[in-house]
Structure formats: C-alpha cells, structure tokens
Short mmCIF file of C-alpha atoms in Angstrom, two decimals:
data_model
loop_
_atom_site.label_atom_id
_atom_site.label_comp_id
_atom_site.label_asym_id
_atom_site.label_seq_id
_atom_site.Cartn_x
_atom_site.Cartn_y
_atom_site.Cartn_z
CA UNK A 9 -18.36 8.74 -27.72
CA UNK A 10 -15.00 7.15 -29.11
CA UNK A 11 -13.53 10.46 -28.61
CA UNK A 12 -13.33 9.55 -24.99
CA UNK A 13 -12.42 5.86 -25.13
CA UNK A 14 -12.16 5.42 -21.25
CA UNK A 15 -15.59 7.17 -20.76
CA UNK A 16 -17.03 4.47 -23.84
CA UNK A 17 -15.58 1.33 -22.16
CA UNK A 18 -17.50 2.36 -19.04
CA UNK A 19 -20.49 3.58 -20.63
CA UNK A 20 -20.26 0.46 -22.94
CA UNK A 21 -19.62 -2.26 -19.54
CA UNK A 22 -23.12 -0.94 -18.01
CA UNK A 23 -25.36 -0.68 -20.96
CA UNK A 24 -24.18 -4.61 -21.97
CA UNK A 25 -24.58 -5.11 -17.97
CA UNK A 26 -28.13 -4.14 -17.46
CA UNK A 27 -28.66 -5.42 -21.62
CA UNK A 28 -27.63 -8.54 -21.71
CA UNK A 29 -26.10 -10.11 -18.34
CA UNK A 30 -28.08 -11.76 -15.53
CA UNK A 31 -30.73 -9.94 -13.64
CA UNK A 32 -34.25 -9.24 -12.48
CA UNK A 33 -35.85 -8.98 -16.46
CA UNK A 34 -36.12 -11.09 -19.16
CA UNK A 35 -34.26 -9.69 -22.23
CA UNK A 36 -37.30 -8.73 -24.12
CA UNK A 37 -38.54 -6.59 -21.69
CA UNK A 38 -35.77 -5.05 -21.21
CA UNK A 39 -35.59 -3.57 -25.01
CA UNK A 40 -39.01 -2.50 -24.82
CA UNK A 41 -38.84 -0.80 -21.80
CA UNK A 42 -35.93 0.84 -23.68
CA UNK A 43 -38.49 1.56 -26.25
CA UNK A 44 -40.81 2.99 -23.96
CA UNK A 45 -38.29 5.40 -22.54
CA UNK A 46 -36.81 6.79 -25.95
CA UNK A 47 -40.42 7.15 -26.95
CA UNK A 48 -40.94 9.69 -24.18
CA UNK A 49 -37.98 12.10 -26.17
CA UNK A 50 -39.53 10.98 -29.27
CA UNK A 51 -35.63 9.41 -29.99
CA UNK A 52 -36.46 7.53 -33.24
CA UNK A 53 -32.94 6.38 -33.54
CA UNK A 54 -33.29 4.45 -29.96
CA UNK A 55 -36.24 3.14 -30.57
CA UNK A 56 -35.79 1.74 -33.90
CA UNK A 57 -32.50 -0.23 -33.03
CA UNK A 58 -34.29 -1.62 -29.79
CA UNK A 59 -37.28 -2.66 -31.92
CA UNK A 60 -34.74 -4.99 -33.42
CA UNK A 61 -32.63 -5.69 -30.24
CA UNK A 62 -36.61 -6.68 -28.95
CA UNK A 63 -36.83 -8.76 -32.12
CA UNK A 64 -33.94 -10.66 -32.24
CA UNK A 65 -33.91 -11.58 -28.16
CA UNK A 66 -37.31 -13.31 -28.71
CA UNK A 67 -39.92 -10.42 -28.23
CA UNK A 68 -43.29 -11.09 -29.48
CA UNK A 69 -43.88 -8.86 -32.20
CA UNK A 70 -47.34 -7.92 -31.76
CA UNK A 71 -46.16 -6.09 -28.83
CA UNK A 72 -44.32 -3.39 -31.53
CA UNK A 73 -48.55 -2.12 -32.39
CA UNK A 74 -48.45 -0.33 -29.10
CA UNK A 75 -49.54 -0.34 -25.57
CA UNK A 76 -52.64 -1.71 -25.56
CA UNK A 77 -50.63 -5.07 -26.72
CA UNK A 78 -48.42 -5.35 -23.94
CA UNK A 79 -49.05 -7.26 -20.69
CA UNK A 80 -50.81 -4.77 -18.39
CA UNK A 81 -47.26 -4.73 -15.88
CA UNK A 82 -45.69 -3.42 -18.08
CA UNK A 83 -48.11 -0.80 -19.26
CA UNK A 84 -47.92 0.12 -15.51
CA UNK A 85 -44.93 1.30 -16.16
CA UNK A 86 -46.21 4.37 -17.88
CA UNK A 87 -46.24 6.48 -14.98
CA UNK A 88 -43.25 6.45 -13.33
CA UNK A 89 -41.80 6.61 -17.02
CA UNK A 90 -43.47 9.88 -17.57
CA UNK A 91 -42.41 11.55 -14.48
CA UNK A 92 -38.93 10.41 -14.40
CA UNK A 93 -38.74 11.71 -18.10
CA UNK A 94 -39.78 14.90 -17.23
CA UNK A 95 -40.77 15.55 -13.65
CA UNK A 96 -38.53 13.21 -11.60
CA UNK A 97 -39.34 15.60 -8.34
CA UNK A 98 -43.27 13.78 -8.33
CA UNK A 99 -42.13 10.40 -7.82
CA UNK A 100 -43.03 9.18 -4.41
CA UNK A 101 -43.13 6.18 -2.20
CA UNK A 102 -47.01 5.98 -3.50
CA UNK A 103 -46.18 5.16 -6.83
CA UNK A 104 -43.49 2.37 -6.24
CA UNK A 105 -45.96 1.03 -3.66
CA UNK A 106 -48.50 1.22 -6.62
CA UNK A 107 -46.12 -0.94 -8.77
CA UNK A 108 -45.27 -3.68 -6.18
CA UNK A 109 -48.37 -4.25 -4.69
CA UNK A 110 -50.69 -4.71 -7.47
CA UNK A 111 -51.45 -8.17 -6.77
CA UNK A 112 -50.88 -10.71 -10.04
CA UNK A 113 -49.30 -7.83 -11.82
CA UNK A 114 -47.13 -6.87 -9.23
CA UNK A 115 -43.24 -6.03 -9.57
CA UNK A 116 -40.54 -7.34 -7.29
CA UNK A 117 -38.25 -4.38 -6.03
CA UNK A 118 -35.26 -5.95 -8.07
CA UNK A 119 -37.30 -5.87 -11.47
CA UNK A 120 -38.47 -2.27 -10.46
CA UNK A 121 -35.15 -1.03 -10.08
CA UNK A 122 -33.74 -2.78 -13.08
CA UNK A 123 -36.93 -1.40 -14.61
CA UNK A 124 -35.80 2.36 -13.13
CA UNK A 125 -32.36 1.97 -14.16
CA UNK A 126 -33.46 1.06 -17.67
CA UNK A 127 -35.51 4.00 -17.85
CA UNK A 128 -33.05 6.76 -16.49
CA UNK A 129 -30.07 5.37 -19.11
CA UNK A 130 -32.18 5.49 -21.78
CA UNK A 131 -33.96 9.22 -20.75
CA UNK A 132 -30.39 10.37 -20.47
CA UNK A 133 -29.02 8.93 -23.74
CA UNK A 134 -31.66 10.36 -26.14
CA UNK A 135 -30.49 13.66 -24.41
CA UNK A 136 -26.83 12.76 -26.05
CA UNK A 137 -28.30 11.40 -29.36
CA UNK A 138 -30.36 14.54 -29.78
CA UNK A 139 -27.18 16.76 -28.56
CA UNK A 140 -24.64 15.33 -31.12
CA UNK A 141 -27.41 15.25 -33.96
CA UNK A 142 -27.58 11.72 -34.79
CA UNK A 143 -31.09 11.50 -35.32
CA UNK A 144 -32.91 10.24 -38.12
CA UNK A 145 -36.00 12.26 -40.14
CA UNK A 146 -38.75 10.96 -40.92
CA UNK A 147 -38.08 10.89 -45.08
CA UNK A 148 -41.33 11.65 -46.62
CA UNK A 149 -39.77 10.25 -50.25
CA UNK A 150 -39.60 6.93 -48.62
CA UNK A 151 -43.24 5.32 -48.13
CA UNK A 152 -42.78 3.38 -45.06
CA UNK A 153 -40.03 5.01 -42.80
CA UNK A 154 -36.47 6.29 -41.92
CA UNK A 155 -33.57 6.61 -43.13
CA UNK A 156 -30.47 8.26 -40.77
CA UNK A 157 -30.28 11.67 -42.27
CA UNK A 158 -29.05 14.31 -40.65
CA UNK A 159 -31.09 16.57 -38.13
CA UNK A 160 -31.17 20.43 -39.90
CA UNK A 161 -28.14 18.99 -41.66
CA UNK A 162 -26.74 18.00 -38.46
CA UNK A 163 -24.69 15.03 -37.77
CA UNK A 164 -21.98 14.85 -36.45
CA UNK A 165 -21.51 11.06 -36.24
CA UNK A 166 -19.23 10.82 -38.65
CA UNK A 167 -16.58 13.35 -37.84
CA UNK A 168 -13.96 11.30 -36.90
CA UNK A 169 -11.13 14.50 -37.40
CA UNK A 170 -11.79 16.69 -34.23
CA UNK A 171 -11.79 20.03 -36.20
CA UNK A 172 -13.83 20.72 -38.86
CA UNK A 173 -17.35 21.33 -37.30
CA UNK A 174 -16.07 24.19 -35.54
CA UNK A 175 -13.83 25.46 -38.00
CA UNK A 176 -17.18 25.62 -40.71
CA UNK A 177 -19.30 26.64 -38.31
CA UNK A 178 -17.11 29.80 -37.61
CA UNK A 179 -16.63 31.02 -40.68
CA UNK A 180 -20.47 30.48 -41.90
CA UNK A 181 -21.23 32.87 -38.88
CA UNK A 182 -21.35 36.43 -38.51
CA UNK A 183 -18.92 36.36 -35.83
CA UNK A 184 -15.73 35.86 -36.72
CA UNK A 185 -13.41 34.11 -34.96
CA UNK A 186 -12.21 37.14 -32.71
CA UNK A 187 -15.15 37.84 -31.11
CA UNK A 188 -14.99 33.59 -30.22
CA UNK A 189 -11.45 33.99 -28.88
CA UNK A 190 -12.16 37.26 -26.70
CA UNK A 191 -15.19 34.93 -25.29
CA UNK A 192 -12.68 32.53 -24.79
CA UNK A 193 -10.40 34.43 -23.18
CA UNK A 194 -13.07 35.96 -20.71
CA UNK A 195 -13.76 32.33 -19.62
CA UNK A 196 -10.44 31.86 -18.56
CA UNK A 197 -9.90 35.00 -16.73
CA UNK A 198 -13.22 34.07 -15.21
CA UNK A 199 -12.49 31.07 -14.01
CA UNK A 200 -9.18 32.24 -12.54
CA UNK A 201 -10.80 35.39 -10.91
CA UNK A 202 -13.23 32.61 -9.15
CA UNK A 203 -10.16 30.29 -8.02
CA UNK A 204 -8.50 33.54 -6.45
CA UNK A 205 -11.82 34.80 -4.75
CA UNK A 206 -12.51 31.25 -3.08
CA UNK A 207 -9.27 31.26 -1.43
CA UNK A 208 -9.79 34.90 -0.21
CA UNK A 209 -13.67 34.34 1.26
CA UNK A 210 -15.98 31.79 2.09
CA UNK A 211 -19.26 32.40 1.59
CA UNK A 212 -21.81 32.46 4.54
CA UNK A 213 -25.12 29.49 4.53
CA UNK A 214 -27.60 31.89 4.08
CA UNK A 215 -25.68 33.71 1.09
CA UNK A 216 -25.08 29.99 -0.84
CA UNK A 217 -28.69 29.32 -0.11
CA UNK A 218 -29.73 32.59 -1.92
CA UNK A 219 -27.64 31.76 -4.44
CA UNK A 220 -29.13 28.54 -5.31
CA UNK A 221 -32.70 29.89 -5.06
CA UNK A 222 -31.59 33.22 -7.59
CA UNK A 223 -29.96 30.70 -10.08
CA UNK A 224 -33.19 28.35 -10.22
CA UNK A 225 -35.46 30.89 -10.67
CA UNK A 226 -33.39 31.89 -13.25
CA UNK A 227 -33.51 29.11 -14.73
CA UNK A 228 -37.24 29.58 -15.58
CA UNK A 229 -36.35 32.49 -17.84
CA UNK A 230 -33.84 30.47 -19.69
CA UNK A 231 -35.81 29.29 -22.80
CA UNK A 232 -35.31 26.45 -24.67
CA UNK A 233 -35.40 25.87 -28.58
CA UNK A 234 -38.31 26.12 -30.61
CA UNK A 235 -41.72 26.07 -28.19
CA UNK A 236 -44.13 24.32 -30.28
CA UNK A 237 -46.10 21.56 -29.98
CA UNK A 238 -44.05 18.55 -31.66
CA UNK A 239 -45.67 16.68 -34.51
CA UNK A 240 -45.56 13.27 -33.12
CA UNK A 241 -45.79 10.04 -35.27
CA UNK A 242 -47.16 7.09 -34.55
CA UNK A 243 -44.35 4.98 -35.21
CA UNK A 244 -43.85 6.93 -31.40
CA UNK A 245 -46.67 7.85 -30.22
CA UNK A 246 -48.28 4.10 -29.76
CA UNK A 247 -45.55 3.86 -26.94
CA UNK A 248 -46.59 6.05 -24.94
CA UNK A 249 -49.46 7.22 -22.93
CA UNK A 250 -49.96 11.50 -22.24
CA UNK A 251 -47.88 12.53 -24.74
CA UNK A 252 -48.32 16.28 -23.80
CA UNK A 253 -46.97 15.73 -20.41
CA UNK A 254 -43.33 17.47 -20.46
CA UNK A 255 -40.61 18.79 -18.22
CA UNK A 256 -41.76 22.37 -15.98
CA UNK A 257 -39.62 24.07 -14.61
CA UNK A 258 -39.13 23.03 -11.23
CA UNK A 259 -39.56 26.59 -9.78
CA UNK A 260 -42.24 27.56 -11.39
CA UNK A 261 -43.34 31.09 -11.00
CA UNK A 262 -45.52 31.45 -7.92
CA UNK A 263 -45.16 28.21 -6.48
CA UNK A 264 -43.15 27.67 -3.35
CA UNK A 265 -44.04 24.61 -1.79
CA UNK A 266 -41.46 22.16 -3.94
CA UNK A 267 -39.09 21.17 -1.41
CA UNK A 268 -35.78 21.43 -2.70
CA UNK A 269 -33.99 18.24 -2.68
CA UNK A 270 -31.37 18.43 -0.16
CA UNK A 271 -28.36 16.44 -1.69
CA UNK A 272 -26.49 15.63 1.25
CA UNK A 273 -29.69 14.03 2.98
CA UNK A 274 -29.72 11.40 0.13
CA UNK A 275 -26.27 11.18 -1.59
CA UNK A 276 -25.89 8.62 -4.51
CA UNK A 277 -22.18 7.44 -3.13
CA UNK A 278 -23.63 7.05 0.25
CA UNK A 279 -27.25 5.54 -0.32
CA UNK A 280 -28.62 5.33 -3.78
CA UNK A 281 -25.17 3.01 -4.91
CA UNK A 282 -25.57 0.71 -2.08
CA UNK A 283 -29.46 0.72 -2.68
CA UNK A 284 -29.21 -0.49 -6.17
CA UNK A 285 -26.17 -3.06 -5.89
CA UNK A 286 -28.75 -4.51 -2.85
CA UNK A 287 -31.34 -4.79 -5.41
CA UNK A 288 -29.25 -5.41 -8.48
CA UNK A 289 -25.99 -6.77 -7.94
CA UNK A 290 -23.10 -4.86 -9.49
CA UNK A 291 -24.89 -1.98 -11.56
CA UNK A 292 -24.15 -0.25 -8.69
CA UNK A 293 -20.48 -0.26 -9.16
CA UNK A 294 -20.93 -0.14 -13.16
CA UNK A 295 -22.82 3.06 -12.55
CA UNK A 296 -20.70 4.20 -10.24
CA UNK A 297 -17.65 3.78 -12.54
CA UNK A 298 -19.40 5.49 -15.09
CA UNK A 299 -20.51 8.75 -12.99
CA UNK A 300 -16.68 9.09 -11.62
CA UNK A 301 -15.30 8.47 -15.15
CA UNK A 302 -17.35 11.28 -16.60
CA UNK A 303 -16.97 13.70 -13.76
CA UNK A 304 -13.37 13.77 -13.31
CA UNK A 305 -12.47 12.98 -17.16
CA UNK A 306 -10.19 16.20 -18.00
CA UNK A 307 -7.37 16.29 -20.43
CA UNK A 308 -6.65 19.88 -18.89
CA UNK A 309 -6.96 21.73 -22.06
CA UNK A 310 -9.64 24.62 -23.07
CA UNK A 311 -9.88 24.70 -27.25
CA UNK A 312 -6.24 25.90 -27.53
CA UNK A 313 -5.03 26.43 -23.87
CA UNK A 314 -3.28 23.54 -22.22
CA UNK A 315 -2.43 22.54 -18.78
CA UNK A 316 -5.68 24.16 -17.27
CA UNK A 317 -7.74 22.94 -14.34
CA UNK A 318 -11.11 22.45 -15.42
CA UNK A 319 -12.91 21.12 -12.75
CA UNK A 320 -14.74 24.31 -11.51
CA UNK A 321 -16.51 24.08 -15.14
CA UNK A 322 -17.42 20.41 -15.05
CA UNK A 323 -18.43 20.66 -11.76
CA UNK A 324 -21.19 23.74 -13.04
CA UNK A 325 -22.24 22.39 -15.88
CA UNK A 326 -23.16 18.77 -13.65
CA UNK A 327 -24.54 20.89 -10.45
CA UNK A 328 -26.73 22.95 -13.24
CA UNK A 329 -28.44 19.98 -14.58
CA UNK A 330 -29.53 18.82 -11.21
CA UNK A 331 -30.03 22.88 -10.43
CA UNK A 332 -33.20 22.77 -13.21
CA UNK A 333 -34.37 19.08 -11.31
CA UNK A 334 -34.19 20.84 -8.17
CA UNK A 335 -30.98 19.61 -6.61
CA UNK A 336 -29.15 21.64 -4.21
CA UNK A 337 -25.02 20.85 -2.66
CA UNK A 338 -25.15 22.42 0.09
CA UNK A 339 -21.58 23.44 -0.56
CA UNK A 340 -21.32 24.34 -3.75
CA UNK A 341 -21.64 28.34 -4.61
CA UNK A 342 -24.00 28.56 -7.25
CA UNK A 343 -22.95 32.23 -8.18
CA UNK A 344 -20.38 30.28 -9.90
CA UNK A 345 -22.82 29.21 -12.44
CA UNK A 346 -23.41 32.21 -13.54
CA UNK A 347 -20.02 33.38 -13.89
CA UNK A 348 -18.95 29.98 -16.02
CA UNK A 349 -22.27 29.73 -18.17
CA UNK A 350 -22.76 32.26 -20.73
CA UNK A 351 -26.49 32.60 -22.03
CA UNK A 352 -25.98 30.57 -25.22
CA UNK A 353 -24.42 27.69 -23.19
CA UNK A 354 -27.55 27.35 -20.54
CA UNK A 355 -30.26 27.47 -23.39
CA UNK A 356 -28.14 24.33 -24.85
CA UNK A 357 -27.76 22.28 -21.49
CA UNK A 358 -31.60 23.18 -20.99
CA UNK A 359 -32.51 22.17 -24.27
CA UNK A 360 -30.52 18.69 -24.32
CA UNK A 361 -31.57 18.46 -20.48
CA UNK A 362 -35.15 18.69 -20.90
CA UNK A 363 -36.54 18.92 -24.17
CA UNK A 364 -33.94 17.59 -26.46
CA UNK A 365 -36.13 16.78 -29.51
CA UNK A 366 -35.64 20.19 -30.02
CA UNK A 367 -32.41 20.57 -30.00
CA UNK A 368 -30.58 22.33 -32.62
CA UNK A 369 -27.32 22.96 -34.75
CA UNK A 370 -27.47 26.59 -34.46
CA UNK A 371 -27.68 25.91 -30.83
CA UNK A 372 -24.82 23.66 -30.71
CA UNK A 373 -22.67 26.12 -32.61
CA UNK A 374 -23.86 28.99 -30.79
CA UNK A 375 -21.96 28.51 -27.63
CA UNK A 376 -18.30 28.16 -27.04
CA UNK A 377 -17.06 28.81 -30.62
CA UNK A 378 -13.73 28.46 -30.21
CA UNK A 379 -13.36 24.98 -28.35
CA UNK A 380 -13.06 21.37 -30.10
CA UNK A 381 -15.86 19.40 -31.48
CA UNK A 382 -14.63 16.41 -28.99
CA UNK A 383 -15.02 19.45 -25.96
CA UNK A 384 -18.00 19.64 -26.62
CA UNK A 385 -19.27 15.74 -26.93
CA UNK A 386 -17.31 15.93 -23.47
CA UNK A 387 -20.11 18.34 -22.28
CA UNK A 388 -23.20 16.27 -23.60
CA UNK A 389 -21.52 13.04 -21.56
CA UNK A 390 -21.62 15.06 -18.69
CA UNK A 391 -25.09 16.69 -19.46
CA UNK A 392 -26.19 12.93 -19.83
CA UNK A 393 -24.93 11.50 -16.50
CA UNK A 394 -25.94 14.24 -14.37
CA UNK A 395 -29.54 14.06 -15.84
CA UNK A 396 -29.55 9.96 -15.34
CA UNK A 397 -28.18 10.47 -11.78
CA UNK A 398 -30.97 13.13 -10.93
CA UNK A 399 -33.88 10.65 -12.69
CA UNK A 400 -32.20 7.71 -10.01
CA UNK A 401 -32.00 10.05 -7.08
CA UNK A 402 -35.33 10.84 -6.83
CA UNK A 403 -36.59 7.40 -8.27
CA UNK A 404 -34.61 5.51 -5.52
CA UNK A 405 -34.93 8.23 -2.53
CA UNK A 406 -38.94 6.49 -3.41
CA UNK A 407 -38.15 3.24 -3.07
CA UNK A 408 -36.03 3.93 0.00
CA UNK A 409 -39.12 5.42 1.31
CA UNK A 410 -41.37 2.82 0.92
CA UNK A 411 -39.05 0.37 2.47
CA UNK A 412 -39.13 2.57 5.54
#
C-alpha cells in the first residue's frame, strides 16, 4: 500500500479508528471478530497477526480453540459473517432483528455496526492480501505452523522498485512485449472512442437497463481460478461455522426474482455515512475519506502514457465489483464495462472479489502486461473498497430497515 501513501494514511486512520480508539467493543473482541472474518477467506496472514493483536489486548486465550469457546454473542455472529462474506444480497432486517433482540445475548445497534464494519474491512482486505500475494503456506517442513512464504512463488511485498514484476513476468511469457503494448494501445483508443461517443449520444433507460442485466449475466460465465474444493486447516476452520457456504453468482442462471439493488434508493453518501456516524461516531467520515481517496486517486498515467484521464476505468472496475453483488447506477452505461475490461482482467477482479484464496500469479500477470506493478496494487485498493462498500450497503440498508 506505501505505493500510494495518501490512500495508506487513510486506510491506516480507520483501521487504528475502529482498532484501537473509543467505541461500542471491547478491544478483544474486536481482533477476534477480525479473526472470524479473515477465517471466512481462509486469510492465514490476518488471522495469525490478530491472534496476537487478541493476545496482547487481553483476550482470553482459550477463546483461540474455536467457536464452541466463545461467548454464545459472539458466535451469533456467524451468520451475518457468512452472508456478508459471500452473499451480502441475503441480509435482511430479520437477521439484525435476530442479533438485537436475543434477550441476555443481545447486541446494541452501535456494537452491531461496529461489529458490521469490522467484518466488511476485514472481508475486503483478505481480498488485497490474497491479490498482492502476501500470504503465507502452510510449510509442511515445519511441525507446528507458518512461515510467510510466498504464494506459487508470489509475493510481491517486498518489491519496493516499481518495475521488475512486470518486466520478469514479460519476458518468462510467451507473449512478448508487443503483443502487451498493442493491448495497451487498444485500451487507449478504447477509452477515447467511449469519451467521443458519450458526448455524441445518450443512451435511452431501457437501453442502460439492458445493459446492466447483459453484463451480470455475463458475469456468471466469467470463471474464477481453480474450482476445487479448498483443503481447509484447522488452524481456520475452528473459526468458522459452514465452511462450504461461498459467493453465487448473484444472477444465477434461471433465477429472476433477486431484486437488483437500486443504488440511488440507498446511496452510501446520502444514507449509509450518516447511518453509521449515528451509530458510531466518526467512522463515518474515516470511511468516507477512505472511499473518496481511493476512487478519485489518479496520477493520470497508463504504464507509459502520461497526462491521461482515467476515471472512466476506475469508475468500471468499482461499478463491476458491485455489478457481481448486484448493484446497479442507474446512470452509469454498463456497455462500458465491456469495452474497458478485457477477459483476463474480469477473471482477476472476480477472483480477488469473491474467491480470493484462489487467486493466482499467473492471473495477476495475465492481464494488463504492460502497466506498473504500483498500477496494479492501485486496482486491488479499488477492488477492496468497492467490495467493503457493497458488504455495508446491504448490511446497513438492514439495519435501516429494522429501524423503520
């Protein structure tokens, strides 16, 4: 993340925020809820430096067996961790009602959404650990545990020079770096073709509705990384309850009746921010900071090119995120998507998005050859906040239900 130092100081102000500062939890709980959320993504590398962070803020140790160990509130918890992990689109009013009305084990609303907010950040951040590579293996030489080596021989942690993954990755692959710079070069004309034909023609409701609905059910046929049932360890597993419940796709073939989620009829800026800072004082503005930070950050270069506008490809890669979590602006042409995302690209931000304990190298390498390692950190920061502001949208259009 130092790569982008302004993004860092924000993301860095609201993880010590909802960490370490006043509010709703105790510090314990907090890392262990941390622990139950990584756990979800299988995200060793969370989980074993909140064990510690649980440890050293006065956690009670016998809570680290599992589970069955912890107080039962907490263990209610499981649900809405599942399906904000995966399914964020089943959350409803019943299940926050479930959680603050269950008599001596009851949450307040501020502890719940501390609780959510918790959840989401940490959901979203194994999606960037797993999308930069930095996490560990389980090393069979070693009787008892980890050690941080690389994923398929892929970390990229330590690259402080912004050059060299690309440039090896380029010339260990088959094709060459003029194939990489025509692809390049497409992308630009691409985007400039797109610039020219929305000042020519607006597109009609019904045709940006169609749109939308083509692009998520194409979503479904956009298959992520290796499909196999994940070998889970215990070291994770005791964290979590229904570990075979995972992301679907949220258009899943032959079923219609998912309403699409509507974003202007519940907007973060205009009722999830004011919803949490009500509940929560000041994440609100933290997270707010840190979704403007990441959404407009632009040093308005493309690998080589410089002094290019490249808002019309943050904006798709955000709006495709909450695309595959069912998310719809209704003024935003989705067509666009397709034009921006090549195939390579959309089985990457589908992989990180959704199942990112599968994530690969060859995936990260396989898109976008010819831009900068620190280009492409910028996308998983952007992959990251769009999926954490999808798992709050629907988690606090809920709890704005049940206090209607």
């Amino acid at each position: 993340m130092s790569l982008h130092t302004q993004y860092l100081e924000s993301f860095l102000r609201s993880q010590f925020y909802m960490l370490r500062m006043d509010g709703p939890l105790p510090l314990p709980h907090r890392h262990y809820i941390a622990i139950m959320a990584a756990a979800r993504h299988q995200c060793s590398y969370l989980i074993n430096m909140h064990v510690d962070e649980f440890l050293k803020t006065g956690g009670i140790a016998e809570w680290l067996n599992g589970l069955e160990y912890v107080p039962q509130r907490l263990k209610n918890l499981n649900e809405i961790n599942k399906l904000l992990a995966h399914r964020p689109w089943l959350i409803t009013k019943e299940h926050i009602q479930k959680l603050v009305k269950t008599g001596e084990n009851n949450w307040s609303l501020p502890e719940l959404v501390h609780a959510v907010v918790l959840l989401a950040h940490y959901h979203a951040l194994a999606s960037f650990v797993f999308g930069s590579g930095i996490n560990p293996e389980r090393d069979p030489e070693i009787s008892n545990g980890f050690r941080l080596i690389s994923v398929n021989n892929f970390c990229v942690c330590d690259l402080a020079n912004d050059n060299n993954i690309e440039n090896a990755s380029l010339t260990g692959s088959n094709f060459g770096i003029v194939d990489s710079l025509s692809e390049l070069e497409a992308l630009m004309e691409r985007m400039k073709r797109l610039q020219e034909e929305r000042e020519d023609e607006e597109a009609s409701q019904e045709e940006m509705t169609t749109r939308f609905e083509k692009e998520k059910k194409e979503s479904l046929f956009v298959v992520s990384g290796d499909e196999d049932d994940m070998i889970i360890t215990s070291d994770v597993s005791r964290y979590i309850e229904d570990p075979g419940f995972g992301y679907e796709d949220f258009a899943r073939r032959g079923e219609e009746h998912l309403p699409t989620f509507r974003a202007q009829d519940y907007t973060w800026e205009n009722h999830g921010f004011s919803l949490v800072n009500r509940l929560y004082s000041d994440i609100g503005h933290l997270l707010d900071e840190k979704f403007r930070m990441v959404y407009n950050l632009t040093y308005n270069t493309m690998a080589t090119h410089e002094d290019v506008d490249t808002t019309m490809l943050r904006r798709a890669l955000f709006n495709y995120v909450h695309c595959m979590f069912g998310i719809r602006y209704d003024d935003y042409d989705y067509g666009e998507v397709n034009q921006l995302l090549e195939r390579s690209l959309k089985v990457y931000i589908k992989t990180v998005t959704c199942y990112p304990e599968r994530t690969t190298k060859r995936m990260y390498d396989s898109y976008w050859r010819q831009f900068k390692h620190s280009e492409k950190v910028h996308v998983n920061l952007l992959l990251m906040e769009a999926r954490m502001q999808a798992e709050l949208l629907y988690a606090l259009r809920a709890i704005t239900r049940h206090l209607t």
